XYZ file of C-alpha atoms in Angstrom:
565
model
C 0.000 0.000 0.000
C 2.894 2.234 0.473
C 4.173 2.240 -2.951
C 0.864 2.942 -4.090
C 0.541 5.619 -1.600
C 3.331 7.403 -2.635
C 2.868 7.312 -5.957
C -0.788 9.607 -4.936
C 0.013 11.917 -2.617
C 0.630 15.430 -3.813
C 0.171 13.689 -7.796
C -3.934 13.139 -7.514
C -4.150 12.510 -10.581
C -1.824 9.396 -11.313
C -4.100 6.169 -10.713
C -4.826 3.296 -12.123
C -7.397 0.479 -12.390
C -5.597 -1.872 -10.729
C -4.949 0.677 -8.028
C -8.174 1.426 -6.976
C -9.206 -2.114 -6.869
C -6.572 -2.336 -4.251
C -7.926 0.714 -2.602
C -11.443 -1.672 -1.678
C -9.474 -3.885 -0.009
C -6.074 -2.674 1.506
C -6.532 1.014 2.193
C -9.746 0.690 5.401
C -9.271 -2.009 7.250
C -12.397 -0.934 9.646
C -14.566 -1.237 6.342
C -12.890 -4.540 4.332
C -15.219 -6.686 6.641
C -18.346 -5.379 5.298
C -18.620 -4.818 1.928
C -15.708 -6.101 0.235
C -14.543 -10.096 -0.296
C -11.890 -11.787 1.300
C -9.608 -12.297 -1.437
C -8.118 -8.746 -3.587
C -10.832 -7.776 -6.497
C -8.340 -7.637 -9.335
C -9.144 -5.257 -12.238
C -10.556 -7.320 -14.262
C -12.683 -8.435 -12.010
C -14.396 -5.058 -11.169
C -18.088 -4.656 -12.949
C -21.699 -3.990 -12.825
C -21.429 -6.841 -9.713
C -19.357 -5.007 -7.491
C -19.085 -1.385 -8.121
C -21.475 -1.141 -5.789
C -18.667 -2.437 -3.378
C -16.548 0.874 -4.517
C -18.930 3.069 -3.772
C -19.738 1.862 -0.390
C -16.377 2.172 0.154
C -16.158 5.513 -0.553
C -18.984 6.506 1.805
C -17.090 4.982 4.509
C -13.964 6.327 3.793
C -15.497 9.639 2.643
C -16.735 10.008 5.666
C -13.687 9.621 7.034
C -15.290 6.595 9.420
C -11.867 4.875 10.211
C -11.485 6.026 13.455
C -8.389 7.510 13.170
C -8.979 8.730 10.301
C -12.276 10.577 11.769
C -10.106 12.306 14.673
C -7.344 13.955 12.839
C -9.710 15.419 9.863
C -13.039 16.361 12.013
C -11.954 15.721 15.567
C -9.350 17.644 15.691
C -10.257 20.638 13.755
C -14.203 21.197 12.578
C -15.078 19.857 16.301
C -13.128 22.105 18.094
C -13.316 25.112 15.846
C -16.996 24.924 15.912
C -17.021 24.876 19.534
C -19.050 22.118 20.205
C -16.585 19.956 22.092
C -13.577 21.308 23.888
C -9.946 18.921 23.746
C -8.719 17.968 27.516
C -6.094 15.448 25.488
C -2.618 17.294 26.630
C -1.297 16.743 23.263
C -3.941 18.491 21.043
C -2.475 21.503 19.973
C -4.865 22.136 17.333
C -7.452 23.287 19.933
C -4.777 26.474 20.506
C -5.035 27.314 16.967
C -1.737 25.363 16.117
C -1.846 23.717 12.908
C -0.556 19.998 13.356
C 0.706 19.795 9.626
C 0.901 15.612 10.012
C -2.668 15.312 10.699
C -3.449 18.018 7.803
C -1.622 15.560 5.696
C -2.929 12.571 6.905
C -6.876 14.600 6.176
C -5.461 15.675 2.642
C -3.887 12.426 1.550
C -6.852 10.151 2.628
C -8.823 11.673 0.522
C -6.839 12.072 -2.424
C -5.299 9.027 -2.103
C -8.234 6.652 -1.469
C -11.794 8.797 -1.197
C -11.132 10.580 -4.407
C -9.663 7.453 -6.698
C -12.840 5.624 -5.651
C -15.311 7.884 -6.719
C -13.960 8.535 -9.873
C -13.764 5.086 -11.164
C -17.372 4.717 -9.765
C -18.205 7.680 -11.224
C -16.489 6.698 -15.000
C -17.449 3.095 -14.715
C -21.271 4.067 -14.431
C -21.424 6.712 -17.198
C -19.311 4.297 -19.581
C -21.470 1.445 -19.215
C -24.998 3.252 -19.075
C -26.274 3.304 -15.804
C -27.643 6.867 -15.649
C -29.181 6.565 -12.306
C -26.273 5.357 -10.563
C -24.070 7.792 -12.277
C -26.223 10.598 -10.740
C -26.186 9.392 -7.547
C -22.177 9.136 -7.353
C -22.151 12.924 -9.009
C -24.243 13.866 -5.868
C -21.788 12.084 -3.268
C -18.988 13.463 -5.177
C -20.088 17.244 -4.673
C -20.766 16.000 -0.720
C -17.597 15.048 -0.678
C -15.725 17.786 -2.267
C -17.629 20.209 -0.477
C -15.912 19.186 2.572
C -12.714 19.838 1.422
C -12.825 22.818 -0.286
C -14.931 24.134 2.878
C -11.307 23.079 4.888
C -8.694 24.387 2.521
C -10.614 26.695 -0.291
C -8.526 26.327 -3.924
C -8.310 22.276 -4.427
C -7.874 19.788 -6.900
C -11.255 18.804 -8.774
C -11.785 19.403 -12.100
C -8.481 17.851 -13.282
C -8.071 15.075 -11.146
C -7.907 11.589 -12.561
C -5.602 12.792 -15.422
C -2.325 11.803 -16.598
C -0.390 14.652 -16.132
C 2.674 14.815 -13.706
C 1.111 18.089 -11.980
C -2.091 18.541 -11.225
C -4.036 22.321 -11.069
C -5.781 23.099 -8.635
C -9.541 24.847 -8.932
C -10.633 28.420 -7.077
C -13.388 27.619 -4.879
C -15.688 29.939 -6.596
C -15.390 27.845 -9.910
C -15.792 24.858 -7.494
C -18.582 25.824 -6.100
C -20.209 26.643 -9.100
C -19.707 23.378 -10.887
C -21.332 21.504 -7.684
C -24.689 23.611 -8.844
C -24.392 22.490 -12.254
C -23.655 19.342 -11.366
C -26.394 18.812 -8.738
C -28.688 20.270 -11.151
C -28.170 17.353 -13.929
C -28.205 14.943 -11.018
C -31.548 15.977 -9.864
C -32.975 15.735 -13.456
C -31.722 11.708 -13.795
C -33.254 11.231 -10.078
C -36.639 12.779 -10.937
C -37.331 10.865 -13.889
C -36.093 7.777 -12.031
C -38.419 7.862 -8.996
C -38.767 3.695 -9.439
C -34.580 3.309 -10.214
C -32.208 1.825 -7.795
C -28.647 2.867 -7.408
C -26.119 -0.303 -6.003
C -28.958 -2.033 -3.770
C -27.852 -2.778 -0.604
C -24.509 -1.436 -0.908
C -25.617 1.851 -0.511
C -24.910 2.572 3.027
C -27.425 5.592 3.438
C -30.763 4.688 1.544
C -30.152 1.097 -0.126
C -30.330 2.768 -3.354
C -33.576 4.797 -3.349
C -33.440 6.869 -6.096
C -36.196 9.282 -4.605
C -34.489 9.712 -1.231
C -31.483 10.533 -3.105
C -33.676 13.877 -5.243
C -34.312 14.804 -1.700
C -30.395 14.838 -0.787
C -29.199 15.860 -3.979
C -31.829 19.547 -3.725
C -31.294 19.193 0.533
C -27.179 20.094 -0.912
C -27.716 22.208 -3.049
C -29.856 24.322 -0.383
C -27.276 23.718 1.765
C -24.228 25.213 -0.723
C -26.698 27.719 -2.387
C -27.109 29.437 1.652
C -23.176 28.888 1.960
C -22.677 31.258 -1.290
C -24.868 33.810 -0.171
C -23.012 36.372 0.846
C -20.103 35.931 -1.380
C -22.883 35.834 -4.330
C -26.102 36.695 -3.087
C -27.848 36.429 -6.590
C -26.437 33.042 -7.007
C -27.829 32.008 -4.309
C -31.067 33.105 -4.146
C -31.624 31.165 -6.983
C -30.654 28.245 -6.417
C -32.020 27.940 -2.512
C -35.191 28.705 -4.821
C -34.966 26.274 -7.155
C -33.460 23.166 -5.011
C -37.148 23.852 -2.556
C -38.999 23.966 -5.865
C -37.825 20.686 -6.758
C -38.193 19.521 -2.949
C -36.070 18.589 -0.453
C -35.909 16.808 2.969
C -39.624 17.297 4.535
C -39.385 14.319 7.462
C -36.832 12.351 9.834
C -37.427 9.280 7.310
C -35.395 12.124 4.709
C -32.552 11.434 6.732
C -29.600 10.596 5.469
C -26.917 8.389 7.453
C -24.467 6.161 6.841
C -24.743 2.586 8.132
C -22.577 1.373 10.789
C -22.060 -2.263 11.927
C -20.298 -4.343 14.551
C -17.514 -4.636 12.535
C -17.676 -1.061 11.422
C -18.315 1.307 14.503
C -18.737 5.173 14.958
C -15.488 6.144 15.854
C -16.785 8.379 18.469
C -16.863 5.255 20.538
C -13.303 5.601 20.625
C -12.939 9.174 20.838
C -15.086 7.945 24.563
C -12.179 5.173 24.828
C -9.242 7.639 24.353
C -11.086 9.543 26.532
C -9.718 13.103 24.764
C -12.939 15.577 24.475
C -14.950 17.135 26.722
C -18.437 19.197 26.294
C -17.300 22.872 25.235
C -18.240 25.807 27.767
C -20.757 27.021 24.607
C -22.793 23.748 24.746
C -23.463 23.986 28.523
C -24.671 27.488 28.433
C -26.842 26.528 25.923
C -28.273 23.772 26.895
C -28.604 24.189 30.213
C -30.546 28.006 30.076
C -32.433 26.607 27.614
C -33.281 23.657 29.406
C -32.683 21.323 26.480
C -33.619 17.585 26.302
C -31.002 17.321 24.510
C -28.420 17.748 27.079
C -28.127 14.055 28.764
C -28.404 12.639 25.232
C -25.344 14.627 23.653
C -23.370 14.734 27.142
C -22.697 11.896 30.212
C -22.966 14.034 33.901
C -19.644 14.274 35.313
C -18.526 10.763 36.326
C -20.757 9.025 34.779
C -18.526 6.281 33.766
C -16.912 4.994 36.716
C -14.949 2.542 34.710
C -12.585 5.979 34.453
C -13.385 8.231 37.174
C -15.379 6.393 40.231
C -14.552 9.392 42.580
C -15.153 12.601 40.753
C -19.166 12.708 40.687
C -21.991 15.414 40.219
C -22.130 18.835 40.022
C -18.082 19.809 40.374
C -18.423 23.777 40.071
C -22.099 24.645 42.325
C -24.222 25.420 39.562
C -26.769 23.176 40.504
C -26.468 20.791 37.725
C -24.010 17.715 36.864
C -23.468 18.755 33.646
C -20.205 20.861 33.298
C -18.179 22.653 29.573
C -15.166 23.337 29.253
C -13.669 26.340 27.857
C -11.398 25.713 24.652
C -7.419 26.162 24.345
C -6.275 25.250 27.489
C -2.354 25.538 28.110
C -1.338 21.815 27.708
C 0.342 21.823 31.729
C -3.267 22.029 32.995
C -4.909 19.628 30.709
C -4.953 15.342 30.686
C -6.143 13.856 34.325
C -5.797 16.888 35.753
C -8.820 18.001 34.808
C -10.571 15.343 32.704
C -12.892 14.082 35.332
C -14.228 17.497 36.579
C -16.026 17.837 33.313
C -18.888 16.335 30.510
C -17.577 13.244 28.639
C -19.954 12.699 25.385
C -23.408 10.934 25.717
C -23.621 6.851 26.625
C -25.188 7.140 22.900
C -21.436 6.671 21.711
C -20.193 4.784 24.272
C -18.591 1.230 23.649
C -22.223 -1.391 23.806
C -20.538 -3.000 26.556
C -20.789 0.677 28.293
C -24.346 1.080 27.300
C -23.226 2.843 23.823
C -25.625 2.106 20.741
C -23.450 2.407 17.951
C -25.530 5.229 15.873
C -24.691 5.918 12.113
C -22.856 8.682 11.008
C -25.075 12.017 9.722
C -24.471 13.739 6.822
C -27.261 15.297 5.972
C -30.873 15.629 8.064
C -34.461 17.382 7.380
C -33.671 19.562 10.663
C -31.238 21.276 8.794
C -33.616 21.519 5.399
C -35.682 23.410 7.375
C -33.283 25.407 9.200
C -31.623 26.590 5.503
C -35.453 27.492 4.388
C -35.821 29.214 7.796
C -32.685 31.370 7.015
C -33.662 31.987 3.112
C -37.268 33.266 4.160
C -35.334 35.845 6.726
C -34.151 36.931 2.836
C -37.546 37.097 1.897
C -36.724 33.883 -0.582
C -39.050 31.762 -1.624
C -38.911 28.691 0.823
C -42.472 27.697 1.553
C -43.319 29.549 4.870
C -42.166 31.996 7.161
C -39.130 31.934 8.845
C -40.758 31.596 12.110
C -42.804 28.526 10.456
C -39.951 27.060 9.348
C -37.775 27.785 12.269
C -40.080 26.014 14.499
C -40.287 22.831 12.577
C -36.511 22.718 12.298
C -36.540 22.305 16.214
C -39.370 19.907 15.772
C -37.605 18.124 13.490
C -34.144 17.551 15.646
C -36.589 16.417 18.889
C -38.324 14.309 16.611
C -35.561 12.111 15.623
C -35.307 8.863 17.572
C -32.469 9.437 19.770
C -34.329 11.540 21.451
C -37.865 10.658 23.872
C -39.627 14.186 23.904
C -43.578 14.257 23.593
C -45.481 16.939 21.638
C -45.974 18.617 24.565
C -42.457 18.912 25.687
C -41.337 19.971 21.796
C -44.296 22.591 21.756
C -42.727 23.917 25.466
C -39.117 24.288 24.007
C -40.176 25.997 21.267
C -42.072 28.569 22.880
C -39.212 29.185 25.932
C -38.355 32.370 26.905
C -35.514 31.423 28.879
C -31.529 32.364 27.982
C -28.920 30.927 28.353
C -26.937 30.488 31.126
C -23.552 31.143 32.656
C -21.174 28.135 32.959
C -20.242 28.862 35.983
C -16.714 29.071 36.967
C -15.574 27.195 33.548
C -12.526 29.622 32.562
C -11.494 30.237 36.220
C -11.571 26.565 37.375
C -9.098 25.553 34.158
C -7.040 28.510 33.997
C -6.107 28.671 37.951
C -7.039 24.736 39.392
C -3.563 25.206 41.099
C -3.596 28.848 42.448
C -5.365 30.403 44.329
C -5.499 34.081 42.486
C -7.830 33.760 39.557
C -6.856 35.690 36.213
C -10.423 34.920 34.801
C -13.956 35.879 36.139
C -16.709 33.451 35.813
C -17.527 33.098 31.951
C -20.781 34.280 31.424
C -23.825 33.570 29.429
C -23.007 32.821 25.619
C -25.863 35.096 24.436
C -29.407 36.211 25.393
C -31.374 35.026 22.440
C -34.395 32.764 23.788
C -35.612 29.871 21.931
C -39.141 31.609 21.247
C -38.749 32.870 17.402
C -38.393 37.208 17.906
C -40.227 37.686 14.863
C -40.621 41.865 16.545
C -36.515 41.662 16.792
C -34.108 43.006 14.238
C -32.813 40.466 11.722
C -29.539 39.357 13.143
C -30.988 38.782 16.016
C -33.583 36.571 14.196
C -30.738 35.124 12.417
C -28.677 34.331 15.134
C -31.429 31.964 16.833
C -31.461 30.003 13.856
C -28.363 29.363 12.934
C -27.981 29.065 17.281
C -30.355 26.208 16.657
C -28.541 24.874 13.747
C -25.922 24.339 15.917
C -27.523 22.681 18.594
C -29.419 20.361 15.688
C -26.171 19.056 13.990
C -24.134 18.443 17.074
C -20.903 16.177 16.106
C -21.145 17.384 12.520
C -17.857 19.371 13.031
C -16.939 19.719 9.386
C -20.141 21.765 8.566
C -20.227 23.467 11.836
C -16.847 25.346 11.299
C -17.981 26.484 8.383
C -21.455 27.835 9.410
C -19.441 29.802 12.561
C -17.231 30.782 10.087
C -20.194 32.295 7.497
C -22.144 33.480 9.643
C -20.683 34.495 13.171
C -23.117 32.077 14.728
C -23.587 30.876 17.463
C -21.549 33.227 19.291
C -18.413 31.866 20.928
C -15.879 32.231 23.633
C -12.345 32.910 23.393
C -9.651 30.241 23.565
C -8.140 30.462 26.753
C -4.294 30.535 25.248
C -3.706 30.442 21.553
C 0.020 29.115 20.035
C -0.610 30.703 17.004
C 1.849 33.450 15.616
C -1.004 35.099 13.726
C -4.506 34.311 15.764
C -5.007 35.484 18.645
C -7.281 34.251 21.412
C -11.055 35.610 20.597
C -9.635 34.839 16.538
C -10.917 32.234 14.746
C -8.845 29.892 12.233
C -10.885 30.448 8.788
C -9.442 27.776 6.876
C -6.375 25.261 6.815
C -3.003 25.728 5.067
C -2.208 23.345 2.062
C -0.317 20.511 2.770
C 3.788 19.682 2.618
C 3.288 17.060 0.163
C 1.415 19.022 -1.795
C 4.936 22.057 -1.742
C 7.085 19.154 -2.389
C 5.307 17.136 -5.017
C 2.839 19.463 -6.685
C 4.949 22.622 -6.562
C 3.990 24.948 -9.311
C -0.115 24.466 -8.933
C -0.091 24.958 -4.908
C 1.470 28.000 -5.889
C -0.982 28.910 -8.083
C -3.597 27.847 -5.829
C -1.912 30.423 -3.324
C -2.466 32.980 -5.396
C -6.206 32.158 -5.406
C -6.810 33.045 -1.965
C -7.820 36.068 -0.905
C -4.270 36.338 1.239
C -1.416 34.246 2.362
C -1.916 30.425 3.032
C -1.914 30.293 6.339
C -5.423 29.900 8.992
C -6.269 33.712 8.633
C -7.137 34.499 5.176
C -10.527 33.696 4.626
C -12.273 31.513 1.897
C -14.152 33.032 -0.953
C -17.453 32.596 0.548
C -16.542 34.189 3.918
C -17.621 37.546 3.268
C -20.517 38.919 5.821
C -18.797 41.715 7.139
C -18.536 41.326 11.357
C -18.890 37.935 11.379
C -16.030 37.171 13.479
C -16.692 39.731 16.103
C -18.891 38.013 17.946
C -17.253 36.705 20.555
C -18.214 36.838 24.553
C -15.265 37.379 26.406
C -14.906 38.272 29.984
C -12.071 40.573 30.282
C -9.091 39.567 32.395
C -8.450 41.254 35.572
């Protein structure tokens, strides 16, 4: 696998058949015992029979489900940079706004070197031999994929990859993002007009090759990239939210799209829980606890909760009344690691090891919460989305406590929906990490997060309106870090605390990283187009600049942050 490996990384382009039919069997070990056969497919052997096995494959791997794979793409960066978790692991420097340039490899070459190579073939394979509705479902993964990527690092490889050539050029995101619309668009057509089709039966690890549920995702994305656009081109966007609700998109829970996991093939959150590196963020509890949301001891364990780890530290460690304690982000590496780990939220039993009481749940990509959340937002515009934004606000929320990890009646949704109370202040979350060991505190208590309510403000301004539903957003897609980061990053929501100490030489603590830099491999074996790439960004390559589509102006500045004394 090596050889093959080095003959990818930083040269996308350069594969062969052979190649990728060793990528199904030698490149995911955590996968090989689902969907692919004992012995190596050859490539002769690869067909209408098992391309389906390539394109589970790449869902797997495209989701980055090995788990370490999963940690140093998403847990380590779109997780903490969204704020939704906060890193106790002593050695996660990332957290402090220091890029670790081995893991940004390891994100960058995974996908170009396995993820990408599998969805091409899938993707020529089907249109070469006629198969129009599972070519249109692999062009719709493909821009899911992609999007990910060029929401990390902005400029990337796309359009040319697959060829021959020794270099490969990159693509500005703006042409990027433009091709996903046209390519979503022909997608959709195929899809509609093949309401009865199936695309590779049971291989397909999110809806077993229903060509209808795949329309749904295929407009649900393009909602989704049309509202990322829109204030980098707001005409673009417009139009295409428009068009993508037109044609229909996720509606229900049973829209949901997420990707099968098995015995063999587990969430690797159940190992984040294992290697015991993550801890609920500061931002969660205030949230969740003022708003008093039933989603709290679903997402998050009460402090202690496994014994198996920490059978002293129990309960409610900083007086707030409630068991439940966040962590503030960036925390100087002497003061993190047992020090501190048991004093605060580990995730939810949900994604805990079965033996532990974990269930093993499937990995999201894309859910009708956040349909309605994106219509909610477009109607703020005054878009056409089919209802108010209050309307379509509220069923976002009823949406998320509708899903079936979660046990709240009708009664209990209708009650959240119309609360009144804030959020909260997480007690003594900054002081209690920043001074355990002295006894002169450099940090007051870190207050409340915001003062939005849950109740819709239709009477309030729009930010304010806008800020409660992209707050809710947030608090819908909780562990999706990849699209988190890059809604912060859009919009300025939900608001967010400082880092407590950042090791970067150009962010500061209440900054924000607003992408990641390209990749060593890339500087040493793709020279010339990273450094036209470079040039594509809208300043240097390094966390600052920010991507093409990060243009609201203030969108960083919302940050609450207690002033030292």
């Amino acid at each position: 696998m090596s050889n093959l490996y080095n003959s990818l990384f930083g040269r996308p382009g350069i594969f062969s058949l052979l190649a990728v039919a060793l990528l199904l069997t030698a490149c995911t070990d955590d996968f090989s015992a689902m969907n692919t056969p004992e012995s190596e497919l050859a490539a002769s052997e690869l067909g209408a029979n098992n391309i389906g096995q390539m394109f589970a494959q790449s869902q797997w791997d495209g989701m980055f489900g090995g788990r370490s794979a999963f940690q140093t793409s998403q847990g380590t960066f779109g997780n903490l940079y969204s704020q939704i978790e906060a890193e106790q692991a002593g050695s996660f420097d990332t957290g402090q706004y220091a890029m670790n340039s081995g893991w940004l490899d390891g994100t960058w070459n995974t996908f170009y070197g396995s993820v990408a190579p599998q969805v091409q073939f899938v993707r020529e394979f089907t249109a070469e031999n006629d198969m129009p509705v599972r070519n249109a479902v692999i062009n719709v993964w493909r821009v899911y994929l992609y999007h990910r990527i060029t929401d990390y690092w902005g400029p990337i490889i796309y359009s040319d990859f697959g060829t021959d050539d020794p270099t490969v050029s990159y693509d500005s995101q703006e042409s990027v993002y433009r091709d996903f619309f046209e390519r979503l668009g022909e997608a959709a057509s195929v899809l509609g007009n093949n309401f009865d089709g199936n695309a590779f039966g049971s291989n397909d690890l999110i809806y077993e090759g229903d060509a209808r549920k795949w329309y749904k995702f295929a407009n649900t994305l393009q909602l989704r990239l049309a509202m990322r656009v829109k204030y980098a081109a707001p005409d673009l966007a417009k139009a295409e939210a428009e068009e993508a609700v037109d044609r229909g998109v996720m509606m229900d829970n049973s829209d949901n799209a997420m990707v099968l996991t098995t015995q063999d093939n587990r969430n690797p959150l159940q190992t984040f829980h294992d290697w015991n590196e993550h801890r609920m963020s500061a931002a969660m509890e205030s949230l969740l606890e003022g708003y008093e949301d039933p989603r709290l001891g679903i997402y998050w364990s009460t402090v202690g909760a496994d014994k198996s780890k920490h059978p002293v530290q129990v309960g409610d460690k900083d007086g707030d009344g409630s068991p439940y304690e966040g962590m503030r982000k960036g925390v100087p590496r002497t003061n993190k690691g047992d020090r501190i780990e048991a004093k605060y939220s580990a995730r939810g039993t949900r994604w805990w090891r079965p033996s532990l009481g974990g269930t093993n749940p499937p990995l999201p990509v894309i859910r009708a919460a956040e349909a309605y959340f994106l219509r909610a937002e477009g109607a703020l515009e005054g878009w056409n989305m089919g209802g108010t934004a209050e309307e379509l606000y509220n069923e976002g929320i009823r949406m998320s406590l509708r899903e079936d990890r979660f046990d709240a009646s009708e009664e209990e949704i209708d009650a959240y929906i119309d609360r009144e109370s804030r959020p909260v202040s997480p007690a003594d979350s900054a002081k209690h990490i920043c001074c355990e060991f002295s006894k002169t505190p450099i940090y007051p208590d870190t207050p409340a997060l915001t003062d939005i309510p849950v109740d819709f403000q239709q009477g309030a301004d729009k930010e304010t309106r806008l800020e409660q539903i992209i707050t809710q957003k947030w608090l819908a897609l909780h562990n999706d870090g990849w699209e988190l980061w890059a809604e912060i990053r859009r919009t300025g929501y939900p608001r967010r605390y400082p880092i407590i100490e950042s090791l970067s030489p150009i962010l500061d603590e209440d900054d924000l990283p607003q992408r990641v830099p390209f990749v060593q491999s890339e500087y040493s074996n793709n020279t010339e187009p990273v450094n036209n790439a470079v040039d594509m960004l809208r300043g240097p390559d390094n966390p600052a600049t920010e991507l093409w589509w990060d243009q609201k102006s203030g969108a960083d500045d919302n940050v609450t942050y207690p002033s030292p004394q």
